[in-house]
Amino acid sequence: MSDQNPVFIPGPTNIPDRLRRAMQVQTQDHRSPAFVNTLTPVLAGCLTVFGASEAEIITFPASGTGGWEAAITNTLSPGDTVLVARYGMFSHRWIDMCERHGLNVQIIECPWGSGAPADKFEAALRADTAHKIKAVLVTHNETATGVRSDIGAVRGAMNAAAHPALLMVDCVSSLASMPFEMDAWGVDIAVAGSQKGFMLNTGMAILAVSDKALAAMDSATLPRTFFDFRDMLTTNAKGGYPYTPPLQLIYGMAESLNMLFEEGLENVYARHTRLAEGVRRAVEAWGLRLVAQSPELYSDTVSAIYVPDGFDSNALTEHAFATYGMSFGVGLGEMNGRAFRIGHLGSLTDAMMLSGLATIEMAMADLNYPVKLGSGVIAAQDCYRKTAKPVLTEKAA
Ligand SMILES: Cc1ncc(COP(=O)(O)O)c(C=O)c1O
């Protein structure tokens, strides 16, 4: 029966029944004239979720990692310099990918638990008077540490330095859960995936690409075939795909967008903030500490939580899974063994969240953590009771 438990990993997230049903469809011929009616609304809906008006939406049958690769290979050439701050596992992996592609990566090392350092970006960009830096890469929501960075501040730093580099943002674990403003932040490429805020299974990388980034393709010489933006745009314009599309995921995405717009994006973001706040109150009641260094960095999609000295966070997540059939995120990289993560994004309600908090509390009590059983649940209940909105609409009532 434990397969009915929700997951509390920060993606892939719980897939609502409505989306599972939407994907249970017979194969459609992607070369038929009808395919355009399937794909076009999905591209238009994604544009809204990215907070963009003009960008091109490009989907690939891939995961977020494929999206990173598409972003760099379409716009950069071997030896180009990119500026990146490393403050967690995902910023680290994007750096690693850039290095493997022969890019010159200028890294700003930051403590894990901090976010994108706009001031340091500005200093580096001002120092680059020859404009060797071709792109600034930022992880919006560092899933390993539960840190949300201020992308507007990074754009501000680039403007202050009057630097023409492209701004590429990984919003894999923030899009469709926390506000994202591609236009307002002047983002050139934003990279997301289907398996987090969109509540679907993994398998589709979703990118929003500015005209400036598309123009960079003219001179970019990194090899690309599968991930070629132009091949995708040319075929999409004719209602097709350059190869076999992930059809069921496209159907799922259409329904996911319906769900997000029915709830209203602002309400989706507010729900994530509420759920996250309940988790943060629980962490405080347990006497534990978040990895995120300060409140303005707190992520509304994932909390990374230090275990007390002398405890092993892997033993905790293993015990929760083995005993109660419930999954929580393990600590990644530097945080392995030191912190566990609670994913609170996607299709989640107060009741689901409370079940997760109650379960991890039981697991902590079993392992003799100095945590009072029930304390975190009570703190979260208090938070949810005070901020609850009736779920019955007037009409339904
Ligand atoms: C912030 C962030 N970026 C990139 C990725 C990589 O995405 P994927 O695992 O879909 O390749 C992840 C995955 O969790 C992520 O959280």
XYZ file of C-alpha atoms and ligand atoms in Angstrom:
413
model
C 0.000 0.000 0.000
C 2.933 2.338 0.513
C 2.908 3.072 -3.210
C 0.017 5.427 -2.451
C 2.260 7.614 -0.307
C 3.237 10.929 -1.819
C 6.920 11.529 -2.434
C 8.727 14.347 -0.668
C 11.725 14.420 -2.952
C 12.242 17.661 -4.871
C 11.305 16.054 -8.168
C 10.165 14.082 -9.915
C 7.008 15.140 -8.088
C 3.641 13.514 -7.426
C 1.654 13.099 -10.644
C -2.029 13.976 -10.119
C -4.588 11.468 -11.443
C -5.848 14.074 -13.878
C -2.448 14.218 -15.570
C -1.985 10.463 -15.530
C -5.305 10.116 -17.314
C -4.430 12.831 -19.806
C -1.341 10.859 -20.803
C -3.198 7.557 -21.232
C -3.869 8.110 -24.893
C -3.485 6.207 -28.105
C -0.625 7.161 -30.386
C -1.265 10.095 -32.648
C 0.574 10.511 -35.938
C 2.951 13.370 -35.296
C 3.167 13.985 -39.037
C -0.576 14.424 -39.366
C -2.078 17.908 -39.690
C -3.726 17.412 -36.268
C -0.411 17.426 -34.404
C -0.158 21.193 -34.658
C -3.323 21.500 -32.576
C -1.670 19.446 -29.885
C 1.661 21.250 -29.781
C 0.832 24.913 -30.412
C -1.262 25.581 -27.271
C 1.422 23.945 -25.157
C 4.076 26.304 -26.482
C 1.803 29.313 -25.909
C 0.947 28.216 -22.370
C 4.588 27.690 -21.441
C 5.404 31.209 -22.612
C 3.033 32.577 -19.962
C 4.533 30.395 -17.231
C 8.032 31.686 -18.091
C 6.739 35.266 -17.739
C 7.712 35.906 -21.338
C 5.985 37.592 -24.242
C 8.378 37.276 -27.160
C 10.570 34.270 -26.424
C 10.556 31.047 -28.415
C 9.514 27.990 -26.428
C 11.556 24.965 -27.369
C 10.879 21.465 -26.053
C 13.165 18.464 -26.325
C 12.609 14.838 -25.350
C 15.201 15.134 -22.577
C 15.565 16.056 -18.928
C 16.781 19.339 -17.461
C 20.379 18.292 -18.075
C 19.625 18.077 -21.788
C 18.198 21.580 -21.513
C 21.514 22.855 -20.109
C 23.340 21.220 -22.988
C 20.968 22.739 -25.543
C 21.470 26.195 -24.006
C 25.240 26.155 -24.255
C 25.736 24.263 -27.515
C 23.405 26.530 -29.484
C 24.994 29.763 -28.365
C 28.667 29.212 -27.554
C 31.919 28.089 -29.178
C 34.825 26.091 -27.733
C 37.081 28.380 -25.698
C 34.334 30.925 -24.973
C 34.278 32.205 -21.421
C 31.220 31.753 -19.225
C 30.783 33.209 -15.747
C 29.165 30.958 -13.126
C 28.862 30.893 -9.351
C 29.082 27.497 -7.664
C 26.871 27.191 -4.577
C 25.420 23.700 -4.807
C 25.262 20.447 -6.720
C 23.307 21.732 -9.708
C 25.388 24.843 -10.315
C 28.367 22.478 -10.001
C 26.989 20.057 -12.604
C 26.308 22.821 -15.111
C 29.895 24.014 -14.587
C 31.149 20.466 -15.164
C 29.158 20.265 -18.385
C 30.610 23.552 -19.628
C 34.129 22.354 -18.884
C 33.520 19.092 -20.736
C 32.391 21.121 -23.734
C 35.703 22.974 -23.803
C 34.380 26.263 -22.473
C 36.536 28.459 -20.283
C 34.571 28.584 -17.049
C 35.203 31.539 -14.760
C 33.923 30.262 -11.426
C 32.921 32.301 -8.401
C 33.109 29.895 -5.462
C 30.415 30.535 -2.848
C 29.494 28.694 0.334
C 26.714 26.134 -0.094
C 23.646 27.696 1.438
C 24.296 31.055 -0.197
C 22.901 32.230 -3.522
C 24.024 33.944 -6.710
C 26.314 36.816 -5.656
C 25.166 39.770 -7.792
C 27.928 42.017 -6.452
C 30.643 39.536 -7.405
C 29.085 39.051 -10.823
C 29.137 42.809 -11.320
C 32.805 43.068 -10.316
C 33.772 40.233 -12.688
C 31.788 41.740 -15.555
C 33.219 45.218 -15.005
C 36.723 43.744 -15.049
C 35.986 42.050 -18.374
C 36.452 45.147 -20.508
C 37.193 43.045 -23.612
C 33.828 41.304 -23.227
C 35.326 37.835 -23.286
C 32.529 36.563 -21.071
C 29.842 35.375 -23.453
C 27.304 34.116 -20.950
C 26.412 34.318 -17.279
C 24.891 31.070 -15.993
C 22.718 31.086 -12.885
C 20.799 28.395 -11.043
C 17.589 30.095 -9.904
C 16.657 27.483 -7.333
C 19.571 25.384 -6.056
C 17.776 22.134 -5.314
C 20.680 20.739 -3.285
C 20.562 23.496 -0.681
C 17.032 24.899 -0.909
C 18.258 28.314 -1.998
C 16.438 30.670 -4.334
C 18.599 33.324 -5.970
C 17.589 36.806 -7.042
C 17.761 36.740 -10.840
C 16.604 40.372 -11.080
C 19.674 41.351 -9.060
C 21.942 39.421 -11.446
C 20.356 41.232 -14.399
C 20.885 44.485 -12.479
C 24.576 43.626 -12.084
C 24.920 42.909 -15.808
C 23.227 46.195 -16.674
C 25.326 48.134 -14.168
C 28.445 46.732 -15.815
C 26.915 47.429 -19.269
C 27.963 43.920 -20.222
C 26.463 42.237 -23.305
C 26.787 38.602 -22.138
C 23.799 36.312 -22.436
C 21.956 35.496 -19.213
C 21.102 31.796 -18.938
C 19.010 30.628 -16.013
C 18.292 27.134 -14.753
C 14.729 27.204 -13.422
C 14.302 23.421 -13.372
C 13.110 23.343 -9.757
C 11.381 26.728 -9.643
C 9.296 27.144 -12.798
C 5.557 26.721 -12.307
C 6.055 26.757 -8.528
C 7.694 30.111 -7.833
C 7.415 33.343 -9.836
C 9.654 33.500 -12.898
C 9.906 36.705 -14.916
C 11.827 36.098 -18.119
C 10.941 39.477 -19.632
C 11.407 41.565 -16.496
C 14.713 39.902 -15.643
C 16.059 40.032 -19.184
C 16.738 36.303 -19.291
C 18.067 35.009 -22.629
C 17.652 31.296 -22.038
C 15.615 29.695 -19.276
C 15.820 25.932 -18.798
C 13.109 23.836 -17.143
C 11.854 20.258 -17.127
C 8.523 18.461 -17.038
C 8.976 16.616 -13.737
C 8.795 19.311 -11.062
C 6.345 22.226 -11.053
C 4.550 20.785 -14.090
C 3.782 17.633 -12.037
C 4.588 15.245 -14.904
C 7.060 12.473 -15.372
C 10.590 13.220 -16.493
C 11.257 13.366 -20.211
C 10.758 16.842 -21.552
C 13.226 19.704 -21.357
C 11.466 23.029 -21.825
C 13.389 26.126 -22.788
C 12.451 29.734 -23.379
C 14.894 31.434 -25.721
C 15.279 35.146 -26.513
C 16.002 36.627 -29.953
C 19.438 37.600 -28.728
C 20.214 33.982 -27.848
C 18.905 32.807 -31.218
C 21.128 35.344 -32.978
C 24.131 33.932 -31.103
C 23.606 30.681 -33.053
C 25.068 32.357 -36.156
C 28.560 32.324 -34.725
C 28.316 29.491 -32.162
C 30.309 26.452 -33.234
C 29.823 23.913 -30.466
C 28.450 20.791 -32.160
C 24.697 20.250 -31.920
C 22.305 18.004 -33.788
C 19.589 16.576 -31.562
C 19.442 19.840 -29.605
C 19.561 22.252 -32.543
C 17.176 25.139 -31.791
C 16.644 26.021 -35.451
C 15.745 22.479 -36.489
C 13.135 22.504 -33.755
C 11.772 25.960 -34.542
C 11.563 25.329 -38.283
C 9.649 22.103 -37.862
C 7.442 23.436 -35.043
C 6.424 26.331 -37.291
C 5.078 23.786 -39.766
C 3.286 21.958 -36.987
C 5.866 19.202 -36.686
C 8.902 18.024 -34.780
C 12.376 17.202 -36.172
C 12.067 13.676 -34.800
C 9.537 11.629 -32.886
C 8.015 13.840 -30.184
C 7.276 12.687 -26.617
C 3.593 12.680 -27.458
C 2.137 11.535 -24.145
C 4.173 14.165 -22.329
C 2.895 16.838 -24.680
C -0.675 15.768 -23.851
C 0.279 15.790 -20.192
C 1.772 19.249 -20.544
C -1.423 20.577 -22.137
C -3.411 19.334 -19.154
C -0.806 20.515 -16.663
C -1.088 24.019 -18.109
C -4.879 23.779 -17.809
C -4.489 22.882 -14.143
C -2.014 25.680 -13.460
C -4.152 28.306 -15.195
C -7.374 27.071 -13.549
C -5.747 27.468 -10.140
C -4.127 30.713 -11.306
C -0.346 31.121 -11.326
C -0.438 33.590 -8.440
C -2.403 31.050 -6.385
C 0.021 28.300 -7.365
C 2.917 30.426 -6.088
C 1.008 31.348 -2.921
C 0.228 27.669 -2.264
C 3.918 26.825 -2.537
C 4.826 29.648 -0.163
C 2.280 28.434 2.401
C 3.368 24.813 2.181
C 7.023 25.833 2.461
C 6.300 28.098 5.409
C 4.676 25.199 7.277
C 7.782 23.093 6.670
C 10.033 25.901 7.857
C 7.972 26.293 11.047
C 8.322 22.554 11.628
C 12.092 22.736 11.177
C 12.236 25.543 13.728
C 10.083 23.582 16.179
C 12.409 20.594 15.836
C 15.320 22.855 16.748
C 16.989 22.078 13.426
C 18.583 24.471 10.931
C 18.062 25.073 7.241
C 21.034 24.959 4.896
C 19.801 28.187 3.264
C 21.640 30.928 5.100
C 18.963 33.592 5.408
C 15.219 34.063 4.889
C 15.440 35.922 1.570
C 17.164 32.811 0.180
C 14.545 30.326 1.355
C 13.172 28.233 -1.463
C 9.444 27.589 -1.648
C 9.979 24.267 -3.434
C 12.559 22.452 -1.318
C 14.040 22.753 2.153
C 17.450 21.293 2.923
C 17.762 20.641 6.644
C 20.926 19.940 8.633
C 20.718 16.949 10.954
C 22.194 17.431 14.438
C 25.914 16.702 14.905
C 26.601 13.016 15.258
C 23.629 11.943 13.113
C 23.752 10.669 9.537
C 21.064 12.094 7.251
C 21.347 9.084 4.945
C 20.362 6.784 7.818
C 17.297 8.992 8.363
C 16.087 8.956 4.751
C 16.804 5.210 4.483
C 14.875 4.536 7.684
C 11.887 6.656 6.568
C 11.745 4.711 3.331
C 12.361 1.261 4.787
C 9.958 1.639 7.721
C 7.244 3.977 6.498
C 7.550 3.734 2.716
C 8.062 7.431 2.319
C 10.769 9.148 0.286
C 12.616 12.295 1.294
C 15.542 13.852 -0.526
C 19.049 12.790 0.425
C 21.805 15.323 0.978
C 23.738 15.867 -2.232
C 27.463 16.503 -2.641
C 28.886 18.411 0.345
C 25.564 17.924 2.121
C 25.581 14.130 1.859
C 25.169 12.661 5.336
C 24.796 16.160 6.821
C 21.398 17.253 5.546
C 18.177 15.780 4.216
C 15.693 17.526 1.968
C 11.947 17.869 1.985
C 10.517 18.562 -1.442
C 7.350 20.653 -1.224
C 6.502 21.351 -4.821
C 4.037 20.378 -7.459
C 0.794 18.610 -6.677
C 0.612 18.915 -2.881
C -1.984 19.870 -0.294
C -1.782 20.747 3.392
C -2.925 17.224 4.262
C -0.206 15.629 2.132
C 2.442 17.919 3.580
C 1.393 17.126 7.137
C 1.706 13.415 6.393
C 5.284 13.996 5.288
C 6.159 16.023 8.350
C 4.543 13.461 10.661
C 6.452 10.653 8.994
C 9.892 12.238 9.061
C 9.215 13.105 12.707
C 8.502 9.442 13.481
C 11.705 8.469 11.678
C 13.686 11.008 13.694
C 12.145 9.797 16.951
C 12.964 6.172 16.022
C 16.595 7.179 15.541
C 16.721 9.089 18.853
C 16.964 12.564 17.395
C 16.548 15.233 20.085
C 13.215 16.163 18.536
C 9.863 16.200 20.323
C 7.385 13.928 18.539
C 4.547 16.028 17.200
C 6.276 19.388 17.613
C 6.876 20.001 13.912
C 3.412 18.798 12.942
C 1.807 21.142 15.468
C 3.845 24.084 14.178
C 2.849 23.323 10.593
C -0.802 22.735 11.534
C -0.804 26.108 13.216
C 0.582 27.745 10.112
C -1.855 26.006 7.755
C -4.900 26.666 9.955
C -4.116 30.355 10.109
C -3.636 30.717 6.382
C -6.138 28.197 4.992
C -8.517 29.282 2.257
C -11.779 27.372 1.835
C -11.381 24.740 -0.867
C -15.060 24.776 -1.817
C -15.907 27.505 -4.261
C -19.177 29.351 -3.738
C -20.667 27.492 -6.682
C -19.606 24.076 -5.439
C -20.829 24.861 -1.935
C 18.075 22.979 -10.308
C 18.245 21.761 -11.161
N 18.895 21.873 -12.320
C 19.072 20.826 -13.128
C 18.616 19.577 -12.787
C 18.877 18.433 -13.690
O 17.693 18.072 -14.257
P 17.403 16.568 -14.743
O 17.631 15.698 -13.573
O 15.992 16.670 -15.185
O 18.352 16.303 -15.853
C 17.932 19.397 -11.588
C 17.423 18.081 -11.194
O 16.960 17.872 -10.123
C 17.740 20.526 -10.754
O 17.097 20.416 -9.594
